[in-house]
Amino acid sequence: MTKSPQLDTRFHLAFPVSDLDATREFYTKHVGCRVGRTAERWIDFDFYGHQISAHLVDEMDGAATNAVDGDAVPTRHFGCILPWDAWHSLADRLSAAVAAGQSRFIIEPKIRFVGEPGEQATMFVTDPSGNALEFKAFRDDAQVFATE
């Protein structure tokens, strides 16, 4: 497998939300994002060094899933690959948010593909608007793009 060149780039992702105040609280308090620029209908967040923009919409849509390792994974989702220990810390914070009724797990924290190439910790959680976020960590970071 050829390795992608390391570039000093960041991604930008815009996504729909139904409540800006609840979105700000979730992403800052539970996910640990810093707030960037804001306007009446959007908020930029520092999402692990990348820019994500929550845009207020009048109607949310999208609920399709695909089967992955026995789970119904939402096809529309975004997230971040974290170091192993950081993933476990985030899983604890998000579990507390779920217990407090401030979010819900679509797929609870788990280890997937145990003993196989690409073994990973993964979890899917919703933000206050129902957007699906996946956070994962690889036991061996060299396996992020494993093919076999």
mmCIF file of N, CA and C in Angstrom:
data_model
loop_
_atom_site.group_PDB
_atom_site.id
_atom_site.type_symbol
_atom_site.label_atom_id
_atom_site.label_comp_id
_atom_site.label_asym_id
_atom_site.label_seq_id
_atom_site.Cartn_x
_atom_site.Cartn_y
_atom_site.Cartn_z
ATOM 1 N N MET A 1 0.843 -1.179 0.000
ATOM 2 C CA MET A 1 0.000 0.000 0.000
ATOM 3 C C MET A 1 0.886 1.240 0.000
ATOM 4 N N THR A 2 0.613 2.179 -0.912
ATOM 5 C CA THR A 2 1.354 3.428 -0.908
ATOM 6 C C THR A 2 0.730 4.380 0.091
ATOM 7 N N LYS A 3 1.577 5.135 0.723
ATOM 8 C CA LYS A 3 1.123 6.066 1.741
ATOM 9 C C LYS A 3 0.816 7.407 1.101
ATOM 10 N N SER A 4 -0.281 8.043 1.535
ATOM 11 C CA SER A 4 -0.616 9.373 1.051
ATOM 12 C C SER A 4 0.434 10.362 1.527
ATOM 13 N N PRO A 5 0.728 11.361 0.732
ATOM 14 C CA PRO A 5 1.694 12.363 1.185
ATOM 15 C C PRO A 5 1.129 13.132 2.374
ATOM 16 N N GLN A 6 2.006 13.466 3.309
ATOM 17 C CA GLN A 6 1.583 14.260 4.460
ATOM 18 C C GLN A 6 1.478 15.709 4.005
ATOM 19 N N LEU A 7 0.325 16.265 4.100
ATOM 20 C CA LEU A 7 0.095 17.641 3.702
ATOM 21 C C LEU A 7 -0.307 18.453 4.924
ATOM 22 N N ASP A 8 0.091 19.693 4.927
ATOM 23 C CA ASP A 8 -0.299 20.572 6.017
ATOM 24 C C ASP A 8 -1.638 21.205 5.641
ATOM 25 N N THR A 9 -2.676 20.374 5.670
ATOM 26 C CA THR A 9 -4.000 20.833 5.274
ATOM 27 C C THR A 9 -5.006 20.506 6.373
ATOM 28 N N ARG A 10 -6.131 21.171 6.297
ATOM 29 C CA ARG A 10 -7.245 20.890 7.201
ATOM 30 C C ARG A 10 -8.490 20.707 6.340
ATOM 31 N N PHE A 11 -9.410 19.883 6.825
ATOM 32 C CA PHE A 11 -10.657 19.787 6.090
ATOM 33 C C PHE A 11 -11.670 20.750 6.677
ATOM 34 N N HIS A 12 -12.658 21.072 5.860
ATOM 35 C CA HIS A 12 -13.792 21.905 6.268
ATOM 36 C C HIS A 12 -15.048 21.118 5.952
ATOM 37 N N LEU A 13 -15.964 21.078 6.902
ATOM 38 C CA LEU A 13 -17.225 20.386 6.698
ATOM 39 C C LEU A 13 -18.347 21.253 7.238
ATOM 40 N N ALA A 14 -19.359 21.476 6.422
ATOM 41 C CA ALA A 14 -20.560 22.191 6.852
ATOM 42 C C ALA A 14 -21.669 21.161 7.010
ATOM 43 N N PHE A 15 -22.472 21.315 8.077
ATOM 44 C CA PHE A 15 -23.534 20.350 8.336
ATOM 45 C C PHE A 15 -24.747 21.071 8.912
ATOM 46 N N PRO A 16 -25.941 20.488 8.712
ATOM 47 C CA PRO A 16 -27.166 21.149 9.163
ATOM 48 C C PRO A 16 -27.446 20.877 10.636
ATOM 49 N N VAL A 17 -28.041 21.876 11.307
ATOM 50 C CA VAL A 17 -28.481 21.729 12.696
ATOM 51 C C VAL A 17 -29.829 22.415 12.865
ATOM 52 N N SER A 18 -30.563 21.991 13.884
ATOM 53 C CA SER A 18 -31.879 22.577 14.136
ATOM 54 C C SER A 18 -31.896 23.522 15.333
ATOM 55 N N ASP A 19 -30.808 23.576 16.126
ATOM 56 C CA ASP A 19 -30.754 24.418 17.322
ATOM 57 C C ASP A 19 -29.300 24.825 17.559
ATOM 58 N N LEU A 20 -28.977 26.097 17.311
ATOM 59 C CA LEU A 20 -27.592 26.551 17.446
ATOM 60 C C LEU A 20 -27.105 26.550 18.895
ATOM 61 N N ASP A 21 -27.960 26.929 19.844
ATOM 62 C CA ASP A 21 -27.530 26.958 21.245
ATOM 63 C C ASP A 21 -27.192 25.558 21.754
ATOM 64 N N ALA A 22 -28.054 24.587 21.470
ATOM 65 C CA ALA A 22 -27.799 23.216 21.901
ATOM 66 C C ALA A 22 -26.567 22.659 21.188
ATOM 67 N N THR A 23 -26.380 23.027 19.926
ATOM 68 C CA THR A 23 -25.214 22.588 19.159
ATOM 69 C C THR A 23 -23.937 23.140 19.777
ATOM 70 N N ARG A 24 -23.936 24.433 20.111
ATOM 71 C CA ARG A 24 -22.761 25.048 20.726
ATOM 72 C C ARG A 24 -22.414 24.333 22.038
ATOM 73 N N GLU A 25 -23.405 24.069 22.867
ATOM 74 C CA GLU A 25 -23.155 23.405 24.148
ATOM 75 C C GLU A 25 -22.593 21.999 23.939
ATOM 76 N N PHE A 26 -23.191 21.231 23.043
ATOM 77 C CA PHE A 26 -22.735 19.856 22.805
ATOM 78 C C PHE A 26 -21.294 19.823 22.313
ATOM 79 N N TYR A 27 -20.992 20.600 21.266
ATOM 80 C CA TYR A 27 -19.658 20.527 20.669
ATOM 81 C C TYR A 27 -18.574 21.118 21.573
ATOM 82 N N THR A 28 -18.901 22.129 22.380
ATOM 83 C CA THR A 28 -17.890 22.692 23.280
ATOM 84 C C THR A 28 -17.765 21.872 24.559
ATOM 85 N N LYS A 29 -18.868 21.564 25.198
ATOM 86 C CA LYS A 29 -18.836 20.888 26.502
ATOM 87 C C LYS A 29 -18.491 19.405 26.393
ATOM 88 N N HIS A 30 -19.083 18.706 25.464
ATOM 89 C CA HIS A 30 -18.938 17.253 25.411
ATOM 90 C C HIS A 30 -17.865 16.774 24.433
ATOM 91 N N VAL A 31 -17.743 17.427 23.292
ATOM 92 C CA VAL A 31 -16.750 17.008 22.307
ATOM 93 C C VAL A 31 -15.419 17.732 22.538
ATOM 94 N N GLY A 32 -15.452 18.903 23.133
ATOM 95 C CA GLY A 32 -14.232 19.640 23.446
ATOM 96 C C GLY A 32 -13.780 20.607 22.369
ATOM 97 N N CYS A 33 -14.694 21.034 21.512
ATOM 98 C CA CYS A 33 -14.352 21.975 20.440
ATOM 99 C C CYS A 33 -14.285 23.409 20.969
ATOM 100 N N ARG A 34 -13.469 24.204 20.288
ATOM 101 C CA ARG A 34 -13.409 25.639 20.540
ATOM 102 C C ARG A 34 -14.275 26.321 19.482
ATOM 103 N N VAL A 35 -14.990 27.389 19.878
ATOM 104 C CA VAL A 35 -15.840 28.125 18.945
ATOM 105 C C VAL A 35 -14.983 29.106 18.157
ATOM 106 N N GLY A 36 -15.230 29.160 16.856
ATOM 107 C CA GLY A 36 -14.590 30.141 15.975
ATOM 108 C C GLY A 36 -15.563 31.254 15.653
ATOM 109 N N ARG A 37 -15.596 31.626 14.390
ATOM 110 C CA ARG A 37 -16.511 32.695 13.968
ATOM 111 C C ARG A 37 -17.959 32.224 14.087
ATOM 112 N N THR A 38 -18.845 33.166 14.341
ATOM 113 C CA THR A 38 -20.274 32.855 14.431
ATOM 114 C C THR A 38 -21.079 33.941 13.720
ATOM 115 N N ALA A 39 -22.274 33.589 13.373
ATOM 116 C CA ALA A 39 -23.234 34.529 12.796
ATOM 117 C C ALA A 39 -24.612 34.114 13.305
ATOM 118 N N GLU A 40 -25.624 34.777 12.846
ATOM 119 C CA GLU A 40 -26.984 34.494 13.324
ATOM 120 C C GLU A 40 -27.422 33.061 13.020
ATOM 121 N N ARG A 41 -26.946 32.488 11.894
ATOM 122 C CA ARG A 41 -27.417 31.165 11.486
ATOM 123 C C ARG A 41 -26.307 30.128 11.338
ATOM 124 N N TRP A 42 -25.098 30.391 11.854
ATOM 125 C CA TRP A 42 -24.043 29.389 11.792
ATOM 126 C C TRP A 42 -22.987 29.619 12.860
ATOM 127 N N ILE A 43 -22.254 28.542 13.170
ATOM 128 C CA ILE A 43 -21.149 28.566 14.129
ATOM 129 C C ILE A 43 -20.017 27.727 13.542
ATOM 130 N N ASP A 44 -18.794 28.262 13.559
ATOM 131 C CA ASP A 44 -17.604 27.484 13.201
ATOM 132 C C ASP A 44 -17.006 26.903 14.474
ATOM 133 N N PHE A 45 -16.543 25.656 14.391
ATOM 134 C CA PHE A 45 -15.881 24.997 15.513
ATOM 135 C C PHE A 45 -14.509 24.506 15.084
ATOM 136 N N ASP A 46 -13.571 24.511 16.029
ATOM 137 C CA ASP A 46 -12.270 23.870 15.861
ATOM 138 C C ASP A 46 -12.463 22.413 16.277
ATOM 139 N N PHE A 47 -12.547 21.531 15.300
ATOM 140 C CA PHE A 47 -12.813 20.107 15.498
ATOM 141 C C PHE A 47 -11.501 19.359 15.317
ATOM 142 N N TYR A 48 -10.721 19.270 16.389
ATOM 143 C CA TYR A 48 -9.428 18.590 16.363
ATOM 144 C C TYR A 48 -8.520 19.154 15.265
ATOM 145 N N GLY A 49 -8.529 20.488 15.135
ATOM 146 C CA GLY A 49 -7.682 21.155 14.160
ATOM 147 C C GLY A 49 -8.322 21.354 12.798
ATOM 148 N N HIS A 50 -9.539 20.902 12.638
ATOM 149 C CA HIS A 50 -10.262 21.064 11.383
ATOM 150 C C HIS A 50 -11.451 21.984 11.618
ATOM 151 N N GLN A 51 -11.926 22.621 10.557
ATOM 152 C CA GLN A 51 -13.042 23.549 10.698
ATOM 153 C C GLN A 51 -14.347 22.883 10.286
ATOM 154 N N ILE A 52 -15.279 22.822 11.233
ATOM 155 C CA ILE A 52 -16.625 22.375 10.914
ATOM 156 C C ILE A 52 -17.572 23.537 11.178
ATOM 157 N N SER A 53 -18.603 23.631 10.361
ATOM 158 C CA SER A 53 -19.547 24.742 10.448
ATOM 159 C C SER A 53 -20.960 24.208 10.585
ATOM 160 N N ALA A 54 -21.583 24.544 11.695
ATOM 161 C CA ALA A 54 -22.968 24.157 11.948
ATOM 162 C C ALA A 54 -23.882 25.238 11.379
ATOM 163 N N HIS A 55 -24.731 24.859 10.436
ATOM 164 C CA HIS A 55 -25.636 25.808 9.787
ATOM 165 C C HIS A 55 -27.081 25.501 10.188
ATOM 166 N N LEU A 56 -27.754 26.504 10.694
ATOM 167 C CA LEU A 56 -29.150 26.360 11.105
ATOM 168 C C LEU A 56 -30.028 26.162 9.872
ATOM 169 N N VAL A 57 -30.844 25.096 9.904
ATOM 170 C CA VAL A 57 -31.770 24.809 8.810
ATOM 171 C C VAL A 57 -33.173 24.674 9.376
ATOM 172 N N ASP A 58 -34.137 24.795 8.512
ATOM 173 C CA ASP A 58 -35.528 24.688 8.930
ATOM 174 C C ASP A 58 -36.017 23.251 8.956
ATOM 175 N N GLU A 59 -35.311 22.342 8.256
ATOM 176 C CA GLU A 59 -35.734 20.946 8.198
ATOM 177 C C GLU A 59 -34.517 20.029 8.108
ATOM 178 N N MET A 60 -34.486 19.006 8.964
ATOM 179 C CA MET A 60 -33.401 18.015 8.943
ATOM 180 C C MET A 60 -33.864 16.824 8.099
ATOM 181 N N ASP A 61 -32.924 16.151 7.430
ATOM 182 C CA ASP A 61 -33.263 14.957 6.659
ATOM 183 C C ASP A 61 -32.103 13.979 6.669
ATOM 184 N N GLY A 62 -32.355 12.752 6.257
ATOM 185 C CA GLY A 62 -31.302 11.752 6.106
ATOM 186 C C GLY A 62 -31.286 10.720 7.220
ATOM 187 N N ALA A 63 -31.573 9.454 6.882
ATOM 188 C CA ALA A 63 -31.572 8.386 7.885
ATOM 189 C C ALA A 63 -31.075 7.053 7.327
ATOM 190 N N ALA A 64 -30.458 7.042 6.147
ATOM 191 C CA ALA A 64 -30.006 5.791 5.536
ATOM 192 C C ALA A 64 -28.850 5.182 6.324
ATOM 193 N N THR A 65 -28.786 3.839 6.326
ATOM 194 C CA THR A 65 -27.708 3.131 7.019
ATOM 195 C C THR A 65 -27.135 2.044 6.116
ATOM 196 N N ASN A 66 -25.922 1.610 6.450
ATOM 197 C CA ASN A 66 -25.283 0.455 5.828
ATOM 198 C C ASN A 66 -24.833 -0.480 6.940
ATOM 199 N N ALA A 67 -24.861 -1.780 6.686
ATOM 200 C CA ALA A 67 -24.408 -2.755 7.673
ATOM 201 C C ALA A 67 -22.881 -2.825 7.664
ATOM 202 N N VAL A 68 -22.271 -2.648 8.844
ATOM 203 C CA VAL A 68 -20.820 -2.766 9.012
ATOM 204 C C VAL A 68 -20.571 -3.577 10.272
ATOM 205 N N ASP A 69 -19.976 -4.726 10.146
ATOM 206 C CA ASP A 69 -19.620 -5.562 11.292
ATOM 207 C C ASP A 69 -20.821 -5.771 12.225
ATOM 208 N N GLY A 70 -21.997 -5.963 11.633
ATOM 209 C CA GLY A 70 -23.194 -6.244 12.412
ATOM 210 C C GLY A 70 -23.941 -5.030 12.937
ATOM 211 N N ASP A 71 -23.465 -3.814 12.645
ATOM 212 C CA ASP A 71 -24.130 -2.599 13.108
ATOM 213 C C ASP A 71 -24.743 -1.849 11.935
ATOM 214 N N ALA A 72 -25.835 -1.125 12.198
ATOM 215 C CA ALA A 72 -26.449 -0.256 11.199
ATOM 216 C C ALA A 72 -25.762 1.105 11.291
ATOM 217 N N VAL A 73 -24.770 1.314 10.433
ATOM 218 C CA VAL A 73 -23.975 2.540 10.456
ATOM 219 C C VAL A 73 -24.657 3.603 9.597
ATOM 220 N N PRO A 74 -24.889 4.794 10.159
ATOM 221 C CA PRO A 74 -25.494 5.868 9.364
ATOM 222 C C PRO A 74 -24.572 6.241 8.201
ATOM 223 N N THR A 75 -25.135 6.309 6.995
ATOM 224 C CA THR A 75 -24.293 6.630 5.845
ATOM 225 C C THR A 75 -23.835 8.086 5.880
ATOM 226 N N ARG A 76 -24.654 8.974 6.407
ATOM 227 C CA ARG A 76 -24.230 10.371 6.529
ATOM 228 C C ARG A 76 -23.701 10.562 7.945
ATOM 229 N N HIS A 77 -22.378 10.666 8.055
ATOM 230 C CA HIS A 77 -21.749 10.904 9.344
ATOM 231 C C HIS A 77 -20.369 11.499 9.127
ATOM 232 N N PHE A 78 -19.834 12.088 10.163
ATOM 233 C CA PHE A 78 -18.464 12.558 10.124
ATOM 234 C C PHE A 78 -17.864 12.331 11.494
ATOM 235 N N GLY A 79 -16.564 12.495 11.611
ATOM 236 C CA GLY A 79 -15.932 12.270 12.892
ATOM 237 C C GLY A 79 -14.450 12.488 12.818
ATOM 238 N N CYS A 80 -13.744 11.836 13.717
ATOM 239 C CA CYS A 80 -12.310 12.035 13.810
ATOM 240 C C CYS A 80 -11.656 10.745 14.287
ATOM 241 N N ILE A 81 -10.442 10.510 13.807
ATOM 242 C CA ILE A 81 -9.632 9.394 14.289
ATOM 243 C C ILE A 81 -8.708 9.964 15.359
ATOM 244 N N LEU A 82 -8.842 9.454 16.558
ATOM 245 C CA LEU A 82 -8.103 9.961 17.710
ATOM 246 C C LEU A 82 -7.041 8.966 18.149
ATOM 247 N N PRO A 83 -6.066 9.427 18.930
ATOM 248 C CA PRO A 83 -5.175 8.481 19.594
ATOM 249 C C PRO A 83 -5.984 7.596 20.547
ATOM 250 N N TRP A 84 -5.492 6.383 20.796
ATOM 251 C CA TRP A 84 -6.221 5.387 21.587
ATOM 252 C C TRP A 84 -6.699 5.936 22.931
ATOM 253 N N ASP A 85 -5.810 6.546 23.712
ATOM 254 C CA ASP A 85 -6.183 7.057 25.037
ATOM 255 C C ASP A 85 -7.165 8.215 24.944
ATOM 256 N N ALA A 86 -6.994 9.089 23.957
ATOM 257 C CA ALA A 86 -7.917 10.216 23.781
ATOM 258 C C ALA A 86 -9.313 9.708 23.432
ATOM 259 N N TRP A 87 -9.388 8.619 22.650
ATOM 260 C CA TRP A 87 -10.694 8.040 22.310
ATOM 261 C C TRP A 87 -11.404 7.573 23.583
ATOM 262 N N HIS A 88 -10.678 6.915 24.465
ATOM 263 C CA HIS A 88 -11.291 6.416 25.701
ATOM 264 C C HIS A 88 -11.750 7.564 26.597
ATOM 265 N N SER A 89 -10.998 8.646 26.658
ATOM 266 C CA SER A 89 -11.418 9.822 27.433
ATOM 267 C C SER A 89 -12.689 10.430 26.846
ATOM 268 N N LEU A 90 -12.731 10.544 25.523
ATOM 269 C CA LEU A 90 -13.925 11.072 24.871
ATOM 270 C C LEU A 90 -15.108 10.138 25.086
ATOM 271 N N ALA A 91 -14.890 8.836 25.018
ATOM 272 C CA ALA A 91 -15.983 7.875 25.255
ATOM 273 C C ALA A 91 -16.573 8.077 26.648
ATOM 274 N N ASP A 92 -15.731 8.354 27.639
ATOM 275 C CA ASP A 92 -16.233 8.613 28.998
ATOM 276 C C ASP A 92 -17.077 9.881 29.039
ATOM 277 N N ARG A 93 -16.599 10.966 28.388
ATOM 278 C CA ARG A 93 -17.367 12.219 28.382
ATOM 279 C C ARG A 93 -18.694 12.057 27.654
ATOM 280 N N LEU A 94 -18.665 11.374 26.510
ATOM 281 C CA LEU A 94 -19.909 11.191 25.759
ATOM 282 C C LEU A 94 -20.860 10.249 26.477
ATOM 283 N N SER A 95 -20.343 9.251 27.167
ATOM 284 C CA SER A 95 -21.201 8.370 27.964
ATOM 285 C C SER A 95 -21.919 9.165 29.047
ATOM 286 N N ALA A 96 -21.217 10.119 29.654
ATOM 287 C CA ALA A 96 -21.837 10.980 30.664
ATOM 288 C C ALA A 96 -22.917 11.862 30.043
ATOM 289 N N ALA A 97 -22.664 12.377 28.829
ATOM 290 C CA ALA A 97 -23.663 13.191 28.136
ATOM 291 C C ALA A 97 -24.895 12.357 27.802
ATOM 292 N N VAL A 98 -24.678 11.125 27.378
ATOM 293 C CA VAL A 98 -25.802 10.221 27.073
ATOM 294 C C VAL A 98 -26.592 9.929 28.351
ATOM 295 N N ALA A 99 -25.888 9.639 29.440
ATOM 296 C CA ALA A 99 -26.560 9.348 30.718
ATOM 297 C C ALA A 99 -27.375 10.542 31.200
ATOM 298 N N ALA A 100 -26.925 11.755 30.868
ATOM 299 C CA ALA A 100 -27.635 12.974 31.280
ATOM 300 C C ALA A 100 -28.738 13.351 30.295
ATOM 301 N N GLY A 101 -28.945 12.537 29.259
ATOM 302 C CA GLY A 101 -29.994 12.810 28.283
ATOM 303 C C GLY A 101 -29.637 13.905 27.295
ATOM 304 N N GLN A 102 -28.348 14.236 27.158
ATOM 305 C CA GLN A 102 -27.929 15.315 26.264
ATOM 306 C C GLN A 102 -27.482 14.804 24.906
ATOM 307 N N SER A 103 -27.503 13.511 24.733
ATOM 308 C CA SER A 103 -27.133 12.900 23.468
ATOM 309 C C SER A 103 -27.631 11.463 23.494
ATOM 310 N N ARG A 104 -27.333 10.710 22.440
ATOM 311 C CA ARG A 104 -27.624 9.278 22.436
ATOM 312 C C ARG A 104 -26.606 8.591 21.560
ATOM 313 N N PHE A 105 -26.267 7.382 21.964
ATOM 314 C CA PHE A 105 -25.383 6.570 21.134
ATOM 315 C C PHE A 105 -26.211 5.891 20.060
ATOM 316 N N ILE A 106 -25.736 5.936 18.843
ATOM 317 C CA ILE A 106 -26.285 5.113 17.769
ATOM 318 C C ILE A 106 -25.633 3.742 17.879
ATOM 319 N N ILE A 107 -24.314 3.754 18.076
ATOM 320 C CA ILE A 107 -23.526 2.551 18.338
ATOM 321 C C ILE A 107 -22.650 2.866 19.546
ATOM 322 N N GLU A 108 -22.837 2.130 20.620
ATOM 323 C CA GLU A 108 -22.087 2.370 21.852
ATOM 324 C C GLU A 108 -20.602 2.083 21.647
ATOM 325 N N PRO A 109 -19.750 2.681 22.477
ATOM 326 C CA PRO A 109 -18.313 2.440 22.351
ATOM 327 C C PRO A 109 -17.991 0.945 22.350
ATOM 328 N N LYS A 110 -17.166 0.537 21.369
ATOM 329 C CA LYS A 110 -16.816 -0.874 21.237
ATOM 330 C C LYS A 110 -15.525 -1.016 20.455
ATOM 331 N N ILE A 111 -14.953 -2.206 20.494
ATOM 332 C CA ILE A 111 -13.797 -2.542 19.676
ATOM 333 C C ILE A 111 -14.301 -3.404 18.522
ATOM 334 N N ARG A 112 -13.980 -2.995 17.324
ATOM 335 C CA ARG A 112 -14.456 -3.670 16.109
ATOM 336 C C ARG A 112 -13.276 -4.302 15.387
ATOM 337 N N PHE A 113 -13.524 -5.383 14.675
ATOM 338 C CA PHE A 113 -12.523 -6.099 13.883
ATOM 339 C C PHE A 113 -11.373 -6.613 14.766
ATOM 340 N N VAL A 114 -11.713 -7.146 15.927
ATOM 341 C CA VAL A 114 -10.713 -7.623 16.888
ATOM 342 C C VAL A 114 -9.820 -8.678 16.246
ATOM 343 N N GLY A 115 -8.507 -8.477 16.364
ATOM 344 C CA GLY A 115 -7.530 -9.408 15.824
ATOM 345 C C GLY A 115 -7.381 -9.381 14.318
ATOM 346 N N GLU A 116 -8.079 -8.479 13.629
ATOM 347 C CA GLU A 116 -8.017 -8.373 12.175
ATOM 348 C C GLU A 116 -7.308 -7.081 11.784
ATOM 349 N N PRO A 117 -6.890 -6.978 10.513
ATOM 350 C CA PRO A 117 -6.345 -5.698 10.065
ATOM 351 C C PRO A 117 -7.385 -4.593 10.274
ATOM 352 N N GLY A 118 -6.939 -3.456 10.752
ATOM 353 C CA GLY A 118 -7.848 -2.346 10.976
ATOM 354 C C GLY A 118 -8.603 -2.409 12.283
ATOM 355 N N GLU A 119 -8.134 -3.235 13.245
ATOM 356 C CA GLU A 119 -8.806 -3.289 14.551
ATOM 357 C C GLU A 119 -8.932 -1.871 15.098
ATOM 358 N N GLN A 120 -10.121 -1.545 15.582
ATOM 359 C CA GLN A 120 -10.376 -0.172 15.991
ATOM 360 C C GLN A 120 -11.403 -0.067 17.099
ATOM 361 N N ALA A 121 -11.254 0.987 17.878
ATOM 362 C CA ALA A 121 -12.287 1.388 18.826
ATOM 363 C C ALA A 121 -13.194 2.337 18.061
ATOM 364 N N THR A 122 -14.493 2.195 18.234
ATOM 365 C CA THR A 122 -15.421 3.059 17.506
ATOM 366 C C THR A 122 -16.656 3.323 18.343
ATOM 367 N N MET A 123 -17.283 4.437 18.065
ATOM 368 C CA MET A 123 -18.580 4.778 18.659
ATOM 369 C C MET A 123 -19.254 5.794 17.752
ATOM 370 N N PHE A 124 -20.564 5.733 17.717
ATOM 371 C CA PHE A 124 -21.376 6.690 16.974
ATOM 372 C C PHE A 124 -22.319 7.353 17.961
ATOM 373 N N VAL A 125 -22.372 8.673 17.928
ATOM 374 C CA VAL A 125 -23.212 9.453 18.822
ATOM 375 C C VAL A 125 -23.920 10.513 17.990
ATOM 376 N N THR A 126 -25.035 11.005 18.482
ATOM 377 C CA THR A 126 -25.726 12.082 17.785
ATOM 378 C C THR A 126 -25.477 13.405 18.497
ATOM 379 N N ASP A 127 -25.467 14.468 17.696
ATOM 380 C CA ASP A 127 -25.468 15.801 18.283
ATOM 381 C C ASP A 127 -26.921 16.194 18.535
ATOM 382 N N PRO A 128 -27.198 17.371 19.099
ATOM 383 C CA PRO A 128 -28.580 17.730 19.422
ATOM 384 C C PRO A 128 -29.522 17.796 18.216
ATOM 385 N N SER A 129 -28.991 17.912 17.006
ATOM 386 C CA SER A 129 -29.829 17.950 15.812
ATOM 387 C C SER A 129 -29.983 16.590 15.157
ATOM 388 N N GLY A 130 -29.384 15.563 15.746
ATOM 389 C CA GLY A 130 -29.489 14.217 15.202
ATOM 390 C C GLY A 130 -28.403 13.867 14.204
ATOM 391 N N ASN A 131 -27.419 14.759 13.982
ATOM 392 C CA ASN A 131 -26.296 14.430 13.104
ATOM 393 C C ASN A 131 -25.479 13.323 13.743
ATOM 394 N N ALA A 132 -25.054 12.380 12.930
ATOM 395 C CA ALA A 132 -24.262 11.253 13.415
ATOM 396 C C ALA A 132 -22.781 11.583 13.347
ATOM 397 N N LEU A 133 -22.085 11.349 14.470
ATOM 398 C CA LEU A 133 -20.640 11.526 14.548
ATOM 399 C C LEU A 133 -20.011 10.189 14.903
ATOM 400 N N GLU A 134 -18.933 9.849 14.207
ATOM 401 C CA GLU A 134 -18.176 8.655 14.553
ATOM 402 C C GLU A 134 -16.809 9.086 15.057
ATOM 403 N N PHE A 135 -16.428 8.542 16.185
ATOM 404 C CA PHE A 135 -15.080 8.721 16.706
ATOM 405 C C PHE A 135 -14.451 7.353 16.764
ATOM 406 N N LYS A 136 -13.213 7.263 16.264
ATOM 407 C CA LYS A 136 -12.542 5.981 16.252
ATOM 408 C C LYS A 136 -11.086 6.155 16.612
ATOM 409 N N ALA A 137 -10.465 5.051 16.976
ATOM 410 C CA ALA A 137 -9.033 4.999 17.251
ATOM 411 C C ALA A 137 -8.542 3.635 16.806
ATOM 412 N N PHE A 138 -7.370 3.590 16.226
ATOM 413 C CA PHE A 138 -6.793 2.331 15.782
ATOM 414 C C PHE A 138 -5.747 1.881 16.783
ATOM 415 N N ARG A 139 -5.801 0.605 17.116
ATOM 416 C CA ARG A 139 -4.787 0.061 18.009
ATOM 417 C C ARG A 139 -3.399 0.246 17.392
ATOM 418 N N ASP A 140 -3.306 0.094 16.059
ATOM 419 C CA ASP A 140 -2.073 0.330 15.312
ATOM 420 C C ASP A 140 -2.401 1.385 14.250
ATOM 421 N N ASP A 141 -1.903 2.598 14.450
ATOM 422 C CA ASP A 141 -2.240 3.707 13.559
ATOM 423 C C ASP A 141 -1.850 3.422 12.105
ATOM 424 N N ALA A 142 -0.885 2.554 11.877
ATOM 425 C CA ALA A 142 -0.490 2.198 10.509
ATOM 426 C C ALA A 142 -1.601 1.429 9.795
ATOM 427 N N GLN A 143 -2.626 0.991 10.518
ATOM 428 C CA GLN A 143 -3.721 0.205 9.942
ATOM 429 C C GLN A 143 -4.926 1.055 9.516
ATOM 430 N N VAL A 144 -4.812 2.380 9.585
ATOM 431 C CA VAL A 144 -5.945 3.243 9.228
ATOM 432 C C VAL A 144 -6.487 2.915 7.844
ATOM 433 N N PHE A 145 -5.614 2.658 6.889
ATOM 434 C CA PHE A 145 -6.042 2.361 5.525
ATOM 435 C C PHE A 145 -5.776 0.896 5.159
ATOM 436 N N ALA A 146 -5.851 0.016 6.148
ATOM 437 C CA ALA A 146 -5.583 -1.412 5.917
ATOM 438 C C ALA A 146 -6.534 -1.977 4.886
ATOM 439 N N THR A 147 -6.008 -2.864 4.041
ATOM 440 C CA THR A 147 -6.835 -3.520 3.033
ATOM 441 C C THR A 147 -6.992 -4.990 3.277
ATOM 442 N N GLU A 148 -6.121 -5.588 4.071
ATOM 443 C CA GLU A 148 -6.236 -7.021 4.356
ATOM 444 C C GLU A 148 -5.649 -7.338 5.703
#
